[in-house]
PDB file of C-alpha atoms in Angstrom:
ATOM      1  CA  LEU A   1      -0.476  10.199   2.235  1.00 61.00           C
ATOM      2  CA  ASN A   2      -0.001  12.295  -0.841  1.00 63.00           C
ATOM      3  CA  PRO A   3      -1.436  15.808  -0.401  1.00 66.00           C
ATOM      4  CA  HIS A   4      -2.977  15.464  -3.890  1.00 68.00           C
ATOM      5  CA  PHE A   5      -5.009  12.536  -2.641  1.00 73.00           C
ATOM      6  CA  LEU A   6      -6.447  14.644   0.204  1.00 75.00           C
ATOM      7  CA  LEU A   7      -7.163  17.525  -2.208  1.00 75.00           C
ATOM      8  CA  ASN A   8      -8.929  15.217  -4.697  1.00 76.00           C
ATOM      9  CA  ALA A   9     -10.955  13.600  -1.833  1.00 78.00           C
ATOM     10  CA  LEU A  10     -12.060  16.953  -0.486  1.00 80.00           C
ATOM     11  CA  ASN A  11     -12.970  18.218  -3.906  1.00 78.00           C
ATOM     12  CA  SER A  12     -15.057  15.127  -4.545  1.00 80.00           C
ATOM     13  CA  ILE A  13     -16.786  15.517  -1.193  1.00 83.00           C
ATOM     14  CA  ALA A  14     -17.565  19.135  -2.077  1.00 84.00           C
ATOM     15  CA  GLU A  15     -19.145  18.135  -5.345  1.00 79.00           C
ATOM     16  CA  LEU A  16     -21.119  15.155  -3.990  1.00 79.00           C
ATOM     17  CA  VAL A  17     -22.636  17.318  -1.200  1.00 84.00           C
ATOM     18  CA  HIS A  18     -24.871  19.034  -3.808  1.00 80.00           C
ATOM     19  CA  HIS A  19     -26.339  15.922  -5.447  1.00 79.00           C
ATOM     20  CA  ASP A  20     -25.545  12.841  -3.281  1.00 79.00           C
ATOM     21  CA  ALA A  21     -25.248  13.826   0.341  1.00 85.00           C
ATOM     22  CA  ALA A  22     -25.251  10.136   1.517  1.00 83.00           C
ATOM     23  CA  ARG A  23     -22.126   9.337  -0.620  1.00 79.00           C
ATOM     24  CA  ALA A  24     -20.431  12.537   0.495  1.00 82.00           C
ATOM     25  CA  ASP A  25     -21.062  11.657   4.117  1.00 86.00           C
ATOM     26  CA  ARG A  26     -19.714   8.164   3.580  1.00 82.00           C
ATOM     27  CA  MET A  27     -16.586   9.530   1.948  1.00 81.00           C
ATOM     28  CA  LEU A  28     -16.054  12.084   4.648  1.00 85.00           C
ATOM     29  CA  VAL A  29     -16.417   9.450   7.415  1.00 84.00           C
ATOM     30  CA  GLY A  30     -13.964   7.171   5.510  1.00 80.00           C
ATOM     31  CA  LEU A  31     -11.439   9.969   5.095  1.00 81.00           C
ATOM     32  CA  SER A  32     -11.558  10.781   8.819  1.00 82.00           C
ATOM     33  CA  ALA A  33     -11.081   7.172   9.686  1.00 81.00           C
ATOM     34  CA  LEU A  34      -8.107   6.880   7.303  1.00 79.00           C
ATOM     35  CA  LEU A  35      -6.416   9.990   8.688  1.00 79.00           C
ATOM     36  CA  ARG A  36      -6.922   8.860  12.261  1.00 79.00           C
ATOM     37  CA  ARG A  37      -5.501   5.358  11.532  1.00 74.00           C
ATOM     38  CA  SER A  38      -2.544   6.736   9.561  1.00 75.00           C
ATOM     39  CA  LEU A  39      -1.658   8.954  12.495  1.00 76.00           C
ATOM     40  CA  ASP A  40      -1.863   6.042  14.894  1.00 72.00           C
ATOM     41  CA  THR A  41       0.398   3.800  12.857  1.00 70.00           C
ATOM     42  CA  SER A  42       2.960   6.617  12.099  1.00 67.00           C
ATOM     43  CA  ARG A  43       4.175   6.188  15.695  1.00 72.00           C
ATOM     44  CA  LEU A  44       4.969   2.512  15.130  1.00 74.00           C
ATOM     45  CA  GLN A  45       7.943   0.936  13.405  1.00 84.00           C
ATOM     46  CA  TRP A  46       6.076  -2.250  12.615  1.00 90.00           C
ATOM     47  CA  VAL A  47       2.444  -3.318  11.996  1.00 91.00           C
ATOM     48  CA  SER A  48       0.978  -6.599  10.916  1.00 94.00           C
ATOM     49  CA  LEU A  49       0.218  -7.049   7.239  1.00 96.00           C
ATOM     50  CA  ARG A  50      -3.391  -7.422   8.300  1.00 95.00           C
ATOM     51  CA  GLU A  51      -3.426  -3.915   9.790  1.00 92.00           C
ATOM     52  CA  GLU A  52      -1.541  -2.551   6.706  1.00 93.00           C
ATOM     53  CA  LEU A  53      -4.198  -4.061   4.383  1.00 95.00           C
ATOM     54  CA  GLU A  54      -7.058  -2.693   6.547  1.00 91.00           C
ATOM     55  CA  LEU A  55      -5.719   0.809   6.166  1.00 88.00           C
ATOM     56  CA  LEU A  56      -5.157   0.260   2.427  1.00 92.00           C
ATOM     57  CA  THR A  57      -8.805  -0.860   2.121  1.00 91.00           C
ATOM     58  CA  GLN A  58      -9.929   2.441   3.683  1.00 88.00           C
ATOM     59  CA  TYR A  59      -7.867   4.405   1.180  1.00 89.00           C
ATOM     60  CA  LEU A  60      -9.236   2.351  -1.796  1.00 92.00           C
ATOM     61  CA  ASP A  61     -12.831   2.756  -0.560  1.00 88.00           C
ATOM     62  CA  ILE A  62     -12.420   6.526  -0.743  1.00 85.00           C
ATOM     63  CA  GLU A  63     -10.951   6.336  -4.218  1.00 88.00           C
ATOM     64  CA  LYS A  64     -13.735   3.980  -5.228  1.00 88.00           C
ATOM     65  CA  VAL A  65     -16.301   6.651  -4.399  1.00 84.00           C
ATOM     66  CA  ARG A  66     -14.373   9.079  -6.502  1.00 84.00           C
ATOM     67  CA  LEU A  67     -13.639   6.855  -9.464  1.00 88.00           C
ATOM     68  CA  GLY A  68     -16.648   4.610  -9.409  1.00 87.00           C
ATOM     69  CA  GLU A  69     -16.610   1.560 -11.756  1.00 89.00           C
ATOM     70  CA  ARG A  70     -13.411   2.868 -13.407  1.00 91.00           C
ATOM     71  CA  MET A  71     -11.445   1.193 -10.651  1.00 94.00           C
ATOM     72  CA  ARG A  72     -11.655  -2.503  -9.807  1.00 95.00           C
ATOM     73  CA  VAL A  73      -9.560  -3.966  -7.010  1.00 96.00           C
ATOM     74  CA  HIS A  74      -8.475  -7.596  -6.828  1.00 97.00           C
ATOM     75  CA  TRP A  75      -6.951  -9.053  -3.676  1.00 97.00           C
ATOM     76  CA  HIS A  76      -4.813 -12.111  -3.708  1.00 97.00           C
ATOM     77  CA  VAL A  77      -3.556 -12.502  -0.097  1.00 97.00           C
ATOM     78  CA  ALA A  78      -2.457 -15.708   1.509  1.00 97.00           C
ATOM     79  CA  GLU A  79      -3.948 -16.253   4.963  1.00 96.00           C
ATOM     80  CA  ASP A  80      -0.585 -17.305   6.508  1.00 95.00           C
ATOM     81  CA  ALA A  81       0.930 -13.953   5.519  1.00 96.00           C
ATOM     82  CA  LEU A  82      -1.536 -11.718   7.400  1.00 96.00           C
ATOM     83  CA  ASP A  83       0.371 -11.753  10.719  1.00 95.00           C
ATOM     84  CA  GLU A  84       3.772 -10.912   9.268  1.00 96.00           C
ATOM     85  CA  ALA A  85       5.308  -7.581  10.325  1.00 94.00           C
ATOM     86  CA  VAL A  86       5.770  -4.772   7.791  1.00 95.00           C
ATOM     87  CA  PRO A  87       6.629  -1.065   8.072  1.00 93.00           C
ATOM     88  CA  PRO A  88       3.377   0.990   8.355  1.00 90.00           C
ATOM     89  CA  LEU A  89       2.113   2.641   5.181  1.00 88.00           C
ATOM     90  CA  LEU A  90       4.468   0.565   3.090  1.00 93.00           C
ATOM     91  CA  LEU A  91       1.971  -0.405   0.362  1.00 94.00           C
ATOM     92  CA  GLN A  92      -0.229   2.724   0.331  1.00 89.00           C
ATOM     93  CA  PRO A  93       2.147   4.945  -1.829  1.00 89.00           C
ATOM     94  CA  LEU A  94       2.588   2.012  -4.237  1.00 94.00           C
ATOM     95  CA  VAL A  95      -1.177   1.605  -4.665  1.00 94.00           C
ATOM     96  CA  GLU A  96      -1.624   5.402  -4.861  1.00 90.00           C
ATOM     97  CA  ASN A  97       0.878   5.412  -7.754  1.00 91.00           C
ATOM     98  CA  ALA A  98      -1.193   2.779  -9.567  1.00 93.00           C
ATOM     99  CA  VAL A  99      -4.396   4.735  -9.011  1.00 92.00           C
ATOM    100  CA  VAL A 100      -3.064   8.175  -9.949  1.00 88.00           C
ATOM    101  CA  HIS A 101      -0.797   7.299 -12.960  1.00 89.00           C
ATOM    102  CA  ALA A 102      -2.946   4.433 -14.391  1.00 92.00           C
ATOM    103  CA  ILE A 103      -6.478   3.941 -13.295  1.00 93.00           C
ATOM    104  CA  ALA A 104      -7.537   7.642 -12.922  1.00 90.00           C
ATOM    105  CA  ARG A 105      -6.302   8.298 -16.467  1.00 89.00           C
ATOM    106  CA  ARG A 106      -8.284   5.510 -18.105  1.00 90.00           C
ATOM    107  CA  ILE A 107     -11.655   5.844 -19.873  1.00 88.00           C
ATOM    108  CA  ARG A 108     -12.597   2.189 -19.517  1.00 91.00           C
ATOM    109  CA  PRO A 109     -12.416   0.386 -16.223  1.00 92.00           C
ATOM    110  CA  GLY A 110      -9.019  -0.829 -15.034  1.00 93.00           C
ATOM    111  CA  GLY A 111      -7.852  -3.054 -12.290  1.00 95.00           C
ATOM    112  CA  VAL A 112      -5.372  -2.855  -9.368  1.00 96.00           C
ATOM    113  CA  ARG A 113      -4.168  -6.209  -8.060  1.00 97.00           C
ATOM    114  CA  ILE A 114      -2.633  -6.572  -4.681  1.00 97.00           C
ATOM    115  CA  ARG A 115      -0.854  -9.827  -3.792  1.00 97.00           C
ATOM    116  CA  ALA A 116       0.845 -11.119  -0.632  1.00 97.00           C
ATOM    117  CA  ALA A 117       2.312 -14.566   0.064  1.00 97.00           C
ATOM    118  CA  LEU A 118       5.071 -16.267   1.924  1.00 96.00           C
ATOM    119  CA  VAL A 119       7.559 -17.740  -0.598  1.00 94.00           C
ATOM    120  CA  SER A 120      10.832 -19.404   0.166  1.00 91.00           C
ATOM    121  CA  GLY A 121      10.917 -18.000   3.725  1.00 91.00           C
ATOM    122  CA  MET A 122      10.260 -14.444   2.588  1.00 95.00           C
ATOM    123  CA  LEU A 123       7.214 -12.107   2.435  1.00 97.00           C
ATOM    124  CA  TRP A 124       6.369 -11.343  -1.235  1.00 97.00           C
ATOM    125  CA  LEU A 125       4.147  -8.280  -1.883  1.00 98.00           C
ATOM    126  CA  GLU A 126       3.077  -7.022  -5.288  1.00 97.00           C
ATOM    127  CA  VAL A 127       0.997  -4.134  -6.547  1.00 97.00           C
ATOM    128  CA  GLU A 128      -0.020  -4.330 -10.263  1.00 96.00           C
ATOM    129  CA  ASP A 129      -2.149  -2.180 -12.473  1.00 95.00           C
ATOM    130  CA  ASP A 130      -3.649  -2.302 -15.954  1.00 93.00           C
ATOM    131  CA  GLY A 131      -1.871   0.789 -17.204  1.00 92.00           C
ATOM    132  CA  ALA A 132      -3.339   3.954 -18.639  1.00 87.00           C
ATOM    133  CA  GLU A 133      -4.721   2.487 -21.894  1.00 81.00           C
ATOM    134  CA  GLY A 134      -1.737   3.321 -24.067  1.00 72.00           C
ATOM    135  CA  LEU A 135      -1.272   6.859 -22.711  1.00 70.00           C
ATOM    136  CA  PRO A 136       2.369   7.908 -22.056  1.00 60.00           C
ATOM    137  CA  ASP A 137       3.417   7.650 -18.441  1.00 54.00           C
ATOM    138  CA  ALA A 138       2.313  10.600 -16.321  1.00 56.00           C
ATOM    139  CA  GLU A 139       5.133  12.798 -15.138  1.00 52.00           C
ATOM    140  CA  GLY A 140       6.016  12.474 -11.526  1.00 49.00           C
ATOM    141  CA  ASN A 141       8.894  13.117  -9.126  1.00 48.00           C
ATOM    142  CA  GLY A 142       9.057   9.506  -7.909  1.00 63.00           C
ATOM    143  CA  ILE A 143       8.998  10.493  -4.291  1.00 72.00           C
ATOM    144  CA  GLY A 144       6.838   7.468  -3.279  1.00 78.00           C
ATOM    145  CA  LEU A 145       9.179   4.906  -4.798  1.00 87.00           C
ATOM    146  CA  ALA A 146      12.274   6.747  -3.566  1.00 88.00           C
ATOM    147  CA  ASN A 147      10.933   6.928  -0.070  1.00 88.00           C
ATOM    148  CA  THR A 148      10.027   3.245  -0.129  1.00 92.00           C
ATOM    149  CA  ARG A 149      13.537   2.242  -1.260  1.00 93.00           C
ATOM    150  CA  ALA A 150      15.090   4.378   1.422  1.00 93.00           C
ATOM    151  CA  ARG A 151      12.813   2.824   4.181  1.00 91.00           C
ATOM    152  CA  LEU A 152      13.554  -0.663   3.075  1.00 94.00           C
ATOM    153  CA  HIS A 153      17.313  -0.020   3.117  1.00 93.00           C
ATOM    154  CA  ALA A 154      17.176   1.560   6.514  1.00 92.00           C
ATOM    155  CA  LEU A 155      15.105  -1.306   7.989  1.00 92.00           C
ATOM    156  CA  TYR A 156      16.400  -4.366   6.144  1.00 93.00           C
ATOM    157  CA  GLY A 157      19.768  -3.387   4.668  1.00 92.00           C
ATOM    158  CA  ASP A 158      20.451  -5.431   1.542  1.00 92.00           C
ATOM    159  CA  ARG A 159      18.054  -8.244   2.580  1.00 93.00           C
ATOM    160  CA  ALA A 160      14.976  -6.641   0.985  1.00 95.00           C
ATOM    161  CA  MET A 161      14.416  -6.043  -2.720  1.00 95.00           C
ATOM    162  CA  LEU A 162      12.102  -3.689  -4.686  1.00 96.00           C
ATOM    163  CA  SER A 163      11.511  -4.407  -8.386  1.00 95.00           C
ATOM    164  CA  ILE A 164       9.541  -2.500 -11.038  1.00 94.00           C
ATOM    165  CA  GLU A 165       8.530  -4.094 -14.386  1.00 94.00           C
ATOM    166  CA  THR A 166       6.160  -3.494 -17.252  1.00 92.00           C
ATOM    167  CA  VAL A 167       3.576  -6.255 -17.605  1.00 89.00           C
ATOM    168  CA  GLU A 168       2.677  -7.673 -21.057  1.00 82.00           C
ATOM    169  CA  ALA A 169      -0.739  -5.955 -21.068  1.00 78.00           C
ATOM    170  CA  GLY A 170       0.929  -2.497 -20.572  1.00 84.00           C
ATOM    171  CA  GLY A 171       0.555  -1.938 -16.919  1.00 91.00           C
ATOM    172  CA  THR A 172       3.095  -1.791 -14.175  1.00 94.00           C
ATOM    173  CA  ARG A 173       4.011  -4.343 -11.431  1.00 95.00           C
ATOM    174  CA  VAL A 174       5.980  -3.292  -8.305  1.00 96.00           C
ATOM    175  CA  GLY A 175       7.228  -6.226  -6.271  1.00 96.00           C
ATOM    176  CA  LEU A 176       8.641  -6.277  -2.742  1.00 97.00           C
ATOM    177  CA  ARG A 177      10.602  -9.149  -1.221  1.00 97.00           C
ATOM    178  CA  LEU A 178      10.975  -8.801   2.545  1.00 96.00           C
ATOM    179  CA  PRO A 179      12.692 -11.052   5.027  1.00 95.00           C
ATOM    180  CA  ARG A 180      10.521 -12.226   7.868  1.00 92.00           C
ATOM    181  CA  LEU A 181      11.290 -10.019  10.861  1.00 80.00           C
ATOM    182  CA  ARG A 182      11.376 -12.822  13.397  1.00 69.00           C
ATOM    183  CA  GLU A 183      13.991 -14.645  11.373  1.00 65.00           C
ATOM    184  CA  MET A 184      16.017 -11.428  11.127  1.00 60.00           C
ATOM    185  CA  ALA A 185      15.927 -11.111  14.867  1.00 52.00           C
ATOM    186  CA  VAL A 186      17.221 -14.563  15.338  1.00 46.00           C
ATOM    187  CA  SER A 187      19.962 -14.130  12.776  1.00 52.00           C
ATOM    188  CA  ALA A 188      21.098 -10.898  14.346  1.00 48.00           C
ATOM    189  CA  ARG A 189      21.163 -12.408  17.766  1.00 48.00           C
ATOM    190  CA  ASP A 190      23.072 -15.493  16.583  1.00 50.00           C
ATOM    191  CA  ALA A 191      25.570 -13.259  14.774  1.00 50.00           C
ATOM    192  CA  GLY A 192      26.027 -10.893  17.789  1.00 53.00           C
ATOM    193  CA  ASP A 193      24.749  -7.995  15.616  1.00 50.00           C
ATOM    194  CA  ALA A 194      24.864  -4.787  17.692  1.00 41.00           C
ATOM    195  CA  ARG A 195      21.882  -3.345  15.968  1.00 43.00           C
ATOM    196  CA  GLU A 196      18.742  -3.736  18.144  1.00 41.00           C
ATOM    197  CA  LEU A 197      15.791  -5.416  16.489  1.00 41.00           C
ATOM    198  CA  ARG A 198      12.711  -4.616  18.555  1.00 39.00           C
ATOM    199  CA  PHE A 199      11.448  -8.205  18.663  1.00 31.00           C
ATOM    200  CA  ASP A 200       8.813  -7.079  21.249  1.00 35.00           C
ATOM    201  CA  GLU A 201       7.211  -4.824  18.675  1.00 39.00           C
ATOM    202  CA  VAL A 202       6.648  -7.516  16.174  1.00 37.00           C
ATOM    203  CA  PRO A 203       2.945  -8.556  16.187  1.00 37.00           C
ATOM    204  CA  ALA A 204       2.547 -12.021  17.787  1.00 35.00           C
ATOM    205  CA  ARG A 205       1.388 -14.864  15.538  1.00 31.00           C
TER     206      ARG A 205
END
């Protein structure tokens, strides 16, 4: 989790306490649950996509309190993809980039779209935003994307792909193409690969 997110969340809570205690309380409870869950998953190498999206929902609920109607979230998740294994906190930094660099800089409402599906034997994940209404890209150090690339390479080698493209309306789409972990385990076993794939840690279907 980006420290700036925590700072923004705490500042929002401090402001809400004075004029909307109920919303401040809801945001504080949500932040506590998110931190607890992120600590729990940080000890795991794999979680189900269902668990990943539940944590992502908690993050977005907090940002929704902060940004209100300026942020609209659209989910397009195939049911048969929910039990696939993914690295924990894989999508959160990608969605956080969309919120910080696009939605939070808009005057009019903007959308974030999160997609997941099984396509051609791979897990396809996408995070897309509506852009910052013609404003130049916000400066950033790209740590979130760099870390994501490094994690994918360490876990999947050259079998995974991360792509970044500008959509026609002016926003950004980040796409992930991940091999299904159970198929990787079978391939490694058949090939006599010495690397250990912890098949027992993959969530059961």
